Amino acid sequence: MVARVRTVAFQGIEAVPVDVQVMIAPGKVNMHIVGLGDKAVAESRERVQAALHASGLSMPSKKVTVNLAPADLPKEGSHYDLPIALGLMAALGAIPGDMLAGYVVLGELSLDGTIAAVAGALPAAIGANAEGKGLICPFACGRKRRGPARISTSWRHAA
């Protein structure tokens, strides 16, 4: 099963839709993030694993592949942490896979599982609205913008 979570990449002030696809499969225990991500995106792996552990969930003893699609669009920044974590939780069956279908998600995870503020909430909200979706973002980002959004201060409670 492939779990999917919607997020965005930023091109200037425009938010471009990105699908975070997470698959757990038999194979060597590891987590790979593919899809033209920068160093901060690659480091998401460590933040997501630590946040899962801090929340009482464990990484599966299988191969985890995270695809950020479209693959030819550069992805920059730490705001991919939360969508990757929620996609992994959906792939593990910890949350229903369809629960996040109506949302665009962004947020950086701290090692203890709390969500840190990220830049780009306003363009992400505009992009989410254009798709007819809500926005899940860090509470600190939600204060800076107006409009409907589902906001949480901890990713464990976001979904």
JSON list of C-alpha atoms in Angstrom, two decimals:
[
{"chain": "A", "resi": 1, "resn": "MET", "atom": "CA", "xyz": [0.00, 0.00, 0.00]},
{"chain": "A", "resi": 2, "resn": "VAL", "atom": "CA", "xyz": [1.16, 3.50, -0.79]},
{"chain": "A", "resi": 3, "resn": "ALA", "atom": "CA", "xyz": [0.07, 6.26, 1.58]},
{"chain": "A", "resi": 4, "resn": "ARG", "atom": "CA", "xyz": [-0.28, 9.74, 0.08]},
{"chain": "A", "resi": 5, "resn": "VAL", "atom": "CA", "xyz": [-0.17, 13.18, 1.67]},
{"chain": "A", "resi": 6, "resn": "ARG", "atom": "CA", "xyz": [-0.36, 16.48, -0.20]},
{"chain": "A", "resi": 7, "resn": "THR", "atom": "CA", "xyz": [2.15, 19.25, 0.44]},
{"chain": "A", "resi": 8, "resn": "VAL", "atom": "CA", "xyz": [3.77, 21.99, -1.62]},
{"chain": "A", "resi": 9, "resn": "ALA", "atom": "CA", "xyz": [7.09, 23.08, -3.08]},
{"chain": "A", "resi": 10, "resn": "PHE", "atom": "CA", "xyz": [7.81, 26.77, -3.39]},
{"chain": "A", "resi": 11, "resn": "GLN", "atom": "CA", "xyz": [8.81, 28.43, -6.63]},
{"chain": "A", "resi": 12, "resn": "GLY", "atom": "CA", "xyz": [9.20, 32.08, -5.69]},
{"chain": "A", "resi": 13, "resn": "ILE", "atom": "CA", "xyz": [5.94, 32.93, -3.93]},
{"chain": "A", "resi": 14, "resn": "GLU", "atom": "CA", "xyz": [3.96, 30.25, -5.74]},
{"chain": "A", "resi": 15, "resn": "ALA", "atom": "CA", "xyz": [3.07, 26.98, -4.00]},
{"chain": "A", "resi": 16, "resn": "VAL", "atom": "CA", "xyz": [3.31, 24.04, -6.40]},
{"chain": "A", "resi": 17, "resn": "PRO", "atom": "CA", "xyz": [1.46, 20.83, -5.39]},
{"chain": "A", "resi": 18, "resn": "VAL", "atom": "CA", "xyz": [3.64, 17.90, -4.29]},
{"chain": "A", "resi": 19, "resn": "ASP", "atom": "CA", "xyz": [2.48, 14.38, -3.47]},
{"chain": "A", "resi": 20, "resn": "VAL", "atom": "CA", "xyz": [4.34, 12.67, -0.64]},
{"chain": "A", "resi": 21, "resn": "GLN", "atom": "CA", "xyz": [4.05, 8.95, -1.32]},
{"chain": "A", "resi": 22, "resn": "VAL", "atom": "CA", "xyz": [5.18, 6.52, 1.39]},
{"chain": "A", "resi": 23, "resn": "MET", "atom": "CA", "xyz": [5.57, 2.79, 0.84]},
{"chain": "A", "resi": 24, "resn": "ILE", "atom": "CA", "xyz": [6.66, 0.13, 3.32]},
{"chain": "A", "resi": 25, "resn": "ALA", "atom": "CA", "xyz": [7.97, -3.03, 1.66]},
{"chain": "A", "resi": 26, "resn": "PRO", "atom": "CA", "xyz": [10.09, -6.06, 2.44]},
{"chain": "A", "resi": 27, "resn": "GLY", "atom": "CA", "xyz": [13.78, -5.41, 2.11]},
{"chain": "A", "resi": 28, "resn": "LYS", "atom": "CA", "xyz": [16.80, -4.07, 3.92]},
{"chain": "A", "resi": 29, "resn": "VAL", "atom": "CA", "xyz": [15.77, -1.92, 6.90]},
{"chain": "A", "resi": 30, "resn": "ASN", "atom": "CA", "xyz": [16.25, 1.66, 5.77]},
{"chain": "A", "resi": 31, "resn": "MET", "atom": "CA", "xyz": [14.38, 4.82, 4.84]},
{"chain": "A", "resi": 32, "resn": "HIS", "atom": "CA", "xyz": [15.01, 6.44, 1.47]},
{"chain": "A", "resi": 33, "resn": "ILE", "atom": "CA", "xyz": [13.67, 9.82, 0.37]},
{"chain": "A", "resi": 34, "resn": "VAL", "atom": "CA", "xyz": [13.66, 10.35, -3.39]},
{"chain": "A", "resi": 35, "resn": "GLY", "atom": "CA", "xyz": [12.35, 13.11, -5.62]},
{"chain": "A", "resi": 36, "resn": "LEU", "atom": "CA", "xyz": [15.03, 15.81, -6.06]},
{"chain": "A", "resi": 37, "resn": "GLY", "atom": "CA", "xyz": [15.18, 16.99, -2.44]},
{"chain": "A", "resi": 38, "resn": "ASP", "atom": "CA", "xyz": [17.88, 19.24, -1.01]},
{"chain": "A", "resi": 39, "resn": "LYS", "atom": "CA", "xyz": [19.96, 18.56, 2.13]},
{"chain": "A", "resi": 40, "resn": "ALA", "atom": "CA", "xyz": [17.16, 19.69, 4.49]},
{"chain": "A", "resi": 41, "resn": "VAL", "atom": "CA", "xyz": [14.78, 17.22, 2.82]},
{"chain": "A", "resi": 42, "resn": "ALA", "atom": "CA", "xyz": [17.34, 14.41, 3.17]},
{"chain": "A", "resi": 43, "resn": "GLU", "atom": "CA", "xyz": [17.71, 15.28, 6.86]},
{"chain": "A", "resi": 44, "resn": "SER", "atom": "CA", "xyz": [13.94, 14.87, 7.28]},
{"chain": "A", "resi": 45, "resn": "ARG", "atom": "CA", "xyz": [14.62, 11.18, 7.64]},
{"chain": "A", "resi": 46, "resn": "GLU", "atom": "CA", "xyz": [16.39, 11.71, 10.96]},
{"chain": "A", "resi": 47, "resn": "ARG", "atom": "CA", "xyz": [13.84, 14.19, 12.32]},
{"chain": "A", "resi": 48, "resn": "VAL", "atom": "CA", "xyz": [10.90, 11.96, 11.36]},
{"chain": "A", "resi": 49, "resn": "GLN", "atom": "CA", "xyz": [12.46, 8.85, 12.92]},
{"chain": "A", "resi": 50, "resn": "ALA", "atom": "CA", "xyz": [13.26, 10.71, 16.16]},
{"chain": "A", "resi": 51, "resn": "ALA", "atom": "CA", "xyz": [9.77, 12.24, 16.35]},
{"chain": "A", "resi": 52, "resn": "LEU", "atom": "CA", "xyz": [8.16, 8.83, 15.80]},
{"chain": "A", "resi": 53, "resn": "HIS", "atom": "CA", "xyz": [10.29, 7.35, 18.57]},
{"chain": "A", "resi": 54, "resn": "ALA", "atom": "CA", "xyz": [9.48, 10.24, 20.93]},
{"chain": "A", "resi": 55, "resn": "SER", "atom": "CA", "xyz": [5.79, 9.66, 20.26]},
{"chain": "A", "resi": 56, "resn": "GLY", "atom": "CA", "xyz": [5.92, 5.98, 21.13]},
{"chain": "A", "resi": 57, "resn": "LEU", "atom": "CA", "xyz": [5.82, 4.67, 17.56]},
{"chain": "A", "resi": 58, "resn": "SER", "atom": "CA", "xyz": [8.66, 2.70, 16.05]},
{"chain": "A", "resi": 59, "resn": "MET", "atom": "CA", "xyz": [10.00, 2.51, 12.55]},
{"chain": "A", "resi": 60, "resn": "PRO", "atom": "CA", "xyz": [9.05, -0.71, 10.79]},
{"chain": "A", "resi": 61, "resn": "SER", "atom": "CA", "xyz": [11.72, -3.37, 10.33]},
{"chain": "A", "resi": 62, "resn": "LYS", "atom": "CA", "xyz": [11.30, -3.03, 6.59]},
{"chain": "A", "resi": 63, "resn": "LYS", "atom": "CA", "xyz": [12.32, -0.80, 3.71]},
{"chain": "A", "resi": 64, "resn": "VAL", "atom": "CA", "xyz": [10.57, 2.58, 3.71]},
{"chain": "A", "resi": 65, "resn": "THR", "atom": "CA", "xyz": [10.56, 4.57, 0.48]},
{"chain": "A", "resi": 66, "resn": "VAL", "atom": "CA", "xyz": [9.32, 8.16, 0.39]},
{"chain": "A", "resi": 67, "resn": "ASN", "atom": "CA", "xyz": [8.75, 9.65, -3.05]},
{"chain": "A", "resi": 68, "resn": "LEU", "atom": "CA", "xyz": [8.22, 13.39, -3.46]},
{"chain": "A", "resi": 69, "resn": "ALA", "atom": "CA", "xyz": [6.38, 13.74, -6.76]},
{"chain": "A", "resi": 70, "resn": "PRO", "atom": "CA", "xyz": [6.80, 15.16, -9.30]},
{"chain": "A", "resi": 71, "resn": "ALA", "atom": "CA", "xyz": [10.38, 13.91, -9.29]},
{"chain": "A", "resi": 72, "resn": "ASP", "atom": "CA", "xyz": [11.70, 16.62, -11.62]},
{"chain": "A", "resi": 73, "resn": "LEU", "atom": "CA", "xyz": [10.60, 19.50, -9.35]},
{"chain": "A", "resi": 74, "resn": "PRO", "atom": "CA", "xyz": [13.28, 20.62, -6.87]},
{"chain": "A", "resi": 75, "resn": "LYS", "atom": "CA", "xyz": [12.17, 20.38, -3.21]},
{"chain": "A", "resi": 76, "resn": "GLU", "atom": "CA", "xyz": [13.82, 22.59, -0.61]},
{"chain": "A", "resi": 77, "resn": "GLY", "atom": "CA", "xyz": [13.33, 23.04, 3.11]},
{"chain": "A", "resi": 78, "resn": "SER", "atom": "CA", "xyz": [12.27, 21.28, 6.27]},
{"chain": "A", "resi": 79, "resn": "HIS", "atom": "CA", "xyz": [8.52, 21.75, 5.81]},
{"chain": "A", "resi": 80, "resn": "TYR", "atom": "CA", "xyz": [8.36, 18.23, 4.29]},
{"chain": "A", "resi": 81, "resn": "ASP", "atom": "CA", "xyz": [8.90, 16.64, 7.75]},
{"chain": "A", "resi": 82, "resn": "LEU", "atom": "CA", "xyz": [5.27, 16.64, 8.84]},
{"chain": "A", "resi": 83, "resn": "PRO", "atom": "CA", "xyz": [3.79, 15.31, 5.59]},
{"chain": "A", "resi": 84, "resn": "ILE", "atom": "CA", "xyz": [6.43, 12.56, 5.52]},
{"chain": "A", "resi": 85, "resn": "ALA", "atom": "CA", "xyz": [5.67, 11.62, 9.14]},
{"chain": "A", "resi": 86, "resn": "LEU", "atom": "CA", "xyz": [1.92, 11.57, 8.58]},
{"chain": "A", "resi": 87, "resn": "GLY", "atom": "CA", "xyz": [2.37, 9.53, 5.38]},
{"chain": "A", "resi": 88, "resn": "LEU", "atom": "CA", "xyz": [4.50, 7.06, 7.31]},
{"chain": "A", "resi": 89, "resn": "MET", "atom": "CA", "xyz": [1.87, 6.85, 10.05]},
{"chain": "A", "resi": 90, "resn": "ALA", "atom": "CA", "xyz": [-0.79, 6.16, 7.40]},
{"chain": "A", "resi": 91, "resn": "ALA", "atom": "CA", "xyz": [1.38, 3.49, 5.75]},
{"chain": "A", "resi": 92, "resn": "LEU", "atom": "CA", "xyz": [1.86, 1.86, 9.18]},
{"chain": "A", "resi": 93, "resn": "GLY", "atom": "CA", "xyz": [-1.91, 1.91, 9.78]},
{"chain": "A", "resi": 94, "resn": "ALA", "atom": "CA", "xyz": [-1.57, 4.23, 12.81]},
{"chain": "A", "resi": 95, "resn": "ILE", "atom": "CA", "xyz": [-3.99, 6.68, 11.17]},
{"chain": "A", "resi": 96, "resn": "PRO", "atom": "CA", "xyz": [-6.55, 6.07, 8.40]},
{"chain": "A", "resi": 97, "resn": "GLY", "atom": "CA", "xyz": [-4.96, 6.59, 4.99]},
{"chain": "A", "resi": 98, "resn": "ASP", "atom": "CA", "xyz": [-7.82, 8.73, 3.68]},
{"chain": "A", "resi": 99, "resn": "MET", "atom": "CA", "xyz": [-7.90, 11.01, 6.74]},
{"chain": "A", "resi": 100, "resn": "LEU", "atom": "CA", "xyz": [-5.57, 13.56, 5.16]},
{"chain": "A", "resi": 101, "resn": "ALA", "atom": "CA", "xyz": [-7.01, 13.55, 1.64]},
{"chain": "A", "resi": 102, "resn": "GLY", "atom": "CA", "xyz": [-8.69, 16.91, 2.12]},
{"chain": "A", "resi": 103, "resn": "TYR", "atom": "CA", "xyz": [-5.59, 18.73, 3.39]},
{"chain": "A", "resi": 104, "resn": "VAL", "atom": "CA", "xyz": [-2.28, 20.21, 2.35]},
{"chain": "A", "resi": 105, "resn": "VAL", "atom": "CA", "xyz": [0.29, 19.62, 5.10]},
{"chain": "A", "resi": 106, "resn": "LEU", "atom": "CA", "xyz": [3.51, 21.41, 6.01]},
{"chain": "A", "resi": 107, "resn": "GLY", "atom": "CA", "xyz": [5.64, 21.63, 9.14]},
{"chain": "A", "resi": 108, "resn": "GLU", "atom": "CA", "xyz": [9.10, 20.94, 10.51]},
{"chain": "A", "resi": 109, "resn": "LEU", "atom": "CA", "xyz": [9.42, 18.34, 13.25]},
{"chain": "A", "resi": 110, "resn": "SER", "atom": "CA", "xyz": [11.57, 18.72, 16.33]},
{"chain": "A", "resi": 111, "resn": "LEU", "atom": "CA", "xyz": [13.22, 15.62, 17.71]},
{"chain": "A", "resi": 112, "resn": "ASP", "atom": "CA", "xyz": [10.64, 15.48, 20.52]},
{"chain": "A", "resi": 113, "resn": "GLY", "atom": "CA", "xyz": [7.73, 15.43, 18.06]},
{"chain": "A", "resi": 114, "resn": "THR", "atom": "CA", "xyz": [6.63, 19.05, 18.33]},
{"chain": "A", "resi": 115, "resn": "ILE", "atom": "CA", "xyz": [6.15, 21.10, 15.19]},
{"chain": "A", "resi": 116, "resn": "ALA", "atom": "CA", "xyz": [8.36, 24.10, 14.47]},
{"chain": "A", "resi": 117, "resn": "ALA", "atom": "CA", "xyz": [7.21, 27.07, 12.42]},
{"chain": "A", "resi": 118, "resn": "VAL", "atom": "CA", "xyz": [8.09, 27.15, 8.73]},
{"chain": "A", "resi": 119, "resn": "ALA", "atom": "CA", "xyz": [8.02, 29.82, 6.07]},
{"chain": "A", "resi": 120, "resn": "GLY", "atom": "CA", "xyz": [5.42, 29.70, 3.33]},
{"chain": "A", "resi": 121, "resn": "ALA", "atom": "CA", "xyz": [2.13, 29.18, 5.18]},
{"chain": "A", "resi": 122, "resn": "LEU", "atom": "CA", "xyz": [0.36, 31.93, 3.23]},
{"chain": "A", "resi": 123, "resn": "PRO", "atom": "CA", "xyz": [1.25, 30.65, -0.26]},
{"chain": "A", "resi": 124, "resn": "ALA", "atom": "CA", "xyz": [0.49, 27.10, 0.96]},
{"chain": "A", "resi": 125, "resn": "ALA", "atom": "CA", "xyz": [-2.93, 28.26, 2.20]},
{"chain": "A", "resi": 126, "resn": "ILE", "atom": "CA", "xyz": [-3.64, 29.94, -1.14]},
{"chain": "A", "resi": 127, "resn": "GLY", "atom": "CA", "xyz": [-2.58, 26.77, -2.98]},
{"chain": "A", "resi": 128, "resn": "ALA", "atom": "CA", "xyz": [-4.66, 24.56, -0.67]},
{"chain": "A", "resi": 129, "resn": "ASN", "atom": "CA", "xyz": [-7.69, 26.78, -1.19]},
{"chain": "A", "resi": 130, "resn": "ALA", "atom": "CA", "xyz": [-7.22, 26.60, -4.97]},
{"chain": "A", "resi": 131, "resn": "GLU", "atom": "CA", "xyz": [-7.39, 22.79, -4.68]},
{"chain": "A", "resi": 132, "resn": "GLY", "atom": "CA", "xyz": [-10.42, 22.94, -2.39]},
{"chain": "A", "resi": 133, "resn": "LYS", "atom": "CA", "xyz": [-8.38, 21.61, 0.54]},
{"chain": "A", "resi": 134, "resn": "GLY", "atom": "CA", "xyz": [-7.70, 22.72, 4.09]},
{"chain": "A", "resi": 135, "resn": "LEU", "atom": "CA", "xyz": [-4.26, 23.37, 5.53]},
{"chain": "A", "resi": 136, "resn": "ILE", "atom": "CA", "xyz": [-2.49, 21.61, 8.39]},
{"chain": "A", "resi": 137, "resn": "CYS", "atom": "CA", "xyz": [0.42, 23.74, 9.55]},
{"chain": "A", "resi": 138, "resn": "PRO", "atom": "CA", "xyz": [2.27, 24.70, 12.73]},
{"chain": "A", "resi": 139, "resn": "PHE", "atom": "CA", "xyz": [0.23, 26.80, 15.14]},
{"chain": "A", "resi": 140, "resn": "ALA", "atom": "CA", "xyz": [2.74, 29.65, 14.94]},
{"chain": "A", "resi": 141, "resn": "CYS", "atom": "CA", "xyz": [2.24, 29.82, 11.15]},
{"chain": "A", "resi": 142, "resn": "GLY", "atom": "CA", "xyz": [-1.54, 29.75, 11.48]},
{"chain": "A", "resi": 143, "resn": "ARG", "atom": "CA", "xyz": [-1.54, 32.89, 13.60]},
{"chain": "A", "resi": 144, "resn": "LYS", "atom": "CA", "xyz": [0.02, 34.83, 10.73]},
{"chain": "A", "resi": 145, "resn": "ARG", "atom": "CA", "xyz": [-2.72, 34.10, 8.23]},
{"chain": "A", "resi": 146, "resn": "ARG", "atom": "CA", "xyz": [-6.47, 34.19, 8.07]},
{"chain": "A", "resi": 147, "resn": "GLY", "atom": "CA", "xyz": [-8.87, 31.61, 6.71]},
{"chain": "A", "resi": 148, "resn": "PRO", "atom": "CA", "xyz": [-9.91, 28.08, 7.55]},
{"chain": "A", "resi": 149, "resn": "ALA", "atom": "CA", "xyz": [-7.20, 25.66, 8.58]},
{"chain": "A", "resi": 150, "resn": "ARG", "atom": "CA", "xyz": [-6.79, 22.74, 10.86]},
{"chain": "A", "resi": 151, "resn": "ILE", "atom": "CA", "xyz": [-3.91, 23.64, 13.12]},
{"chain": "A", "resi": 152, "resn": "SER", "atom": "CA", "xyz": [-2.04, 21.62, 15.73]},
{"chain": "A", "resi": 153, "resn": "THR", "atom": "CA", "xyz": [0.95, 22.29, 17.97]},
{"chain": "A", "resi": 154, "resn": "SER", "atom": "CA", "xyz": [2.04, 18.65, 17.90]},
{"chain": "A", "resi": 155, "resn": "TRP", "atom": "CA", "xyz": [2.04, 16.34, 14.90]},
{"chain": "A", "resi": 156, "resn": "ARG", "atom": "CA", "xyz": [0.76, 13.53, 17.08]},
{"chain": "A", "resi": 157, "resn": "HIS", "atom": "CA", "xyz": [-2.55, 15.40, 17.27]},
{"chain": "A", "resi": 158, "resn": "ALA", "atom": "CA", "xyz": [-2.63, 16.88, 13.76]},
{"chain": "A", "resi": 159, "resn": "ALA", "atom": "CA", "xyz": [-4.68, 14.16, 12.17]}
]
